[in-house]
Amino acid sequence: MDIQFIRDSLEETKEAYRSSKNNLLWLEQYHSENQNYRDYEGREILELLQNADDAQSSHVNIHFDSVNHTLTIKNYGEQTLVFTKEGVRSIMASNLSPKKNDSTNQGKLIGAKGLGFKSILNWTSEVCIKSDNVIVRFGDDMVTNFWKELRDNVDDPETYEAEAKRDGHNVPLPILRLPEIEEWKESQARTTIIELSLTSENIGDKIRKALFDFSPESLLFLHNLRNVKIEIDGEIYEYSMKSEKINGSIERCTIKDGIWLVSSK
């Protein structure tokens, strides 16, 4: 991946914020990000699985560690598409998913993460993505540091800071638009890893419940994903689906002892 392209995109965002004293672009995008992730509340696990499926991954491992307050999602497989520069940019800016512009691979390109990926902000603002040769980190410390630079050019910054506090944030800046970028020197082929650092025990309880409530039948609605492994504090739950064509567009899908006939377009 062209890491410099991502760094240039980040600097363009920062420069746009620095020069937006009157139109408050940063505030508009802060409001948009907040609304987007709240719209997806309760769908976080499904969105993460959909992202893996969009990347043509056959396997997903989800590891929840309540002691260290972490959630790790790893998707991989022989056909897995790692992040492209367009995929990273689609996270940093809404409605820029490369999938929209690909008529031959609709639904198969990574980067469909634009809006659905933002759902994880319901759980944490501390996110790390490792894919291809890049590590992309998002977090409160990054937006807080940039706000220190920006606030001197903002009229009445205390008003916006108070709004952010009411929203549960430290500063009124969109978290996913202001990452840190570095090279992933220990990269893994055809693999993407998403690491969440959790800051609230209540959020840990929500994640635990979401994982226990996972329905393996969700695999029926995904094109590529066939194996899901969930580890919750050392307890492992594995789900798999086998499918075979039986007549044209009809597939026989088996999950545990259940059998479904699925018609695909």
XYZ file of C-alpha atoms in Angstrom, residues 29 32-38 40 44 47 51 89-95 113-124 174 176-177:
34
model
C -17.863 16.110 10.288
C -21.812 13.348 11.057
C -19.518 10.742 12.605
C -21.506 10.732 15.846
C -24.782 10.240 14.007
C -23.390 7.503 11.782
C -22.062 5.274 14.537
C -25.183 5.720 16.669
C -25.499 1.282 13.783
C -21.338 -3.982 15.697
C -20.873 -5.106 10.689
C -16.512 -6.217 6.547
C -9.447 6.492 2.982
C -13.029 5.179 3.049
C -12.746 4.858 6.825
C -11.311 8.349 7.141
C -14.079 9.823 4.974
C -17.668 8.659 4.475
C -19.062 7.546 1.107
C -16.177 -0.161 5.855
C -17.087 3.488 5.494
C -20.298 3.747 7.500
C -20.733 0.297 9.029
C -17.193 0.269 10.373
C -17.959 3.420 12.342
C -20.310 1.309 14.500
C -17.333 0.249 16.630
C -17.212 3.796 18.016
C -20.193 2.704 20.108
C -17.689 0.539 21.988
C -14.436 2.483 21.960
C -14.111 13.221 14.304
C -11.758 8.339 12.354
C -10.575 11.262 10.224
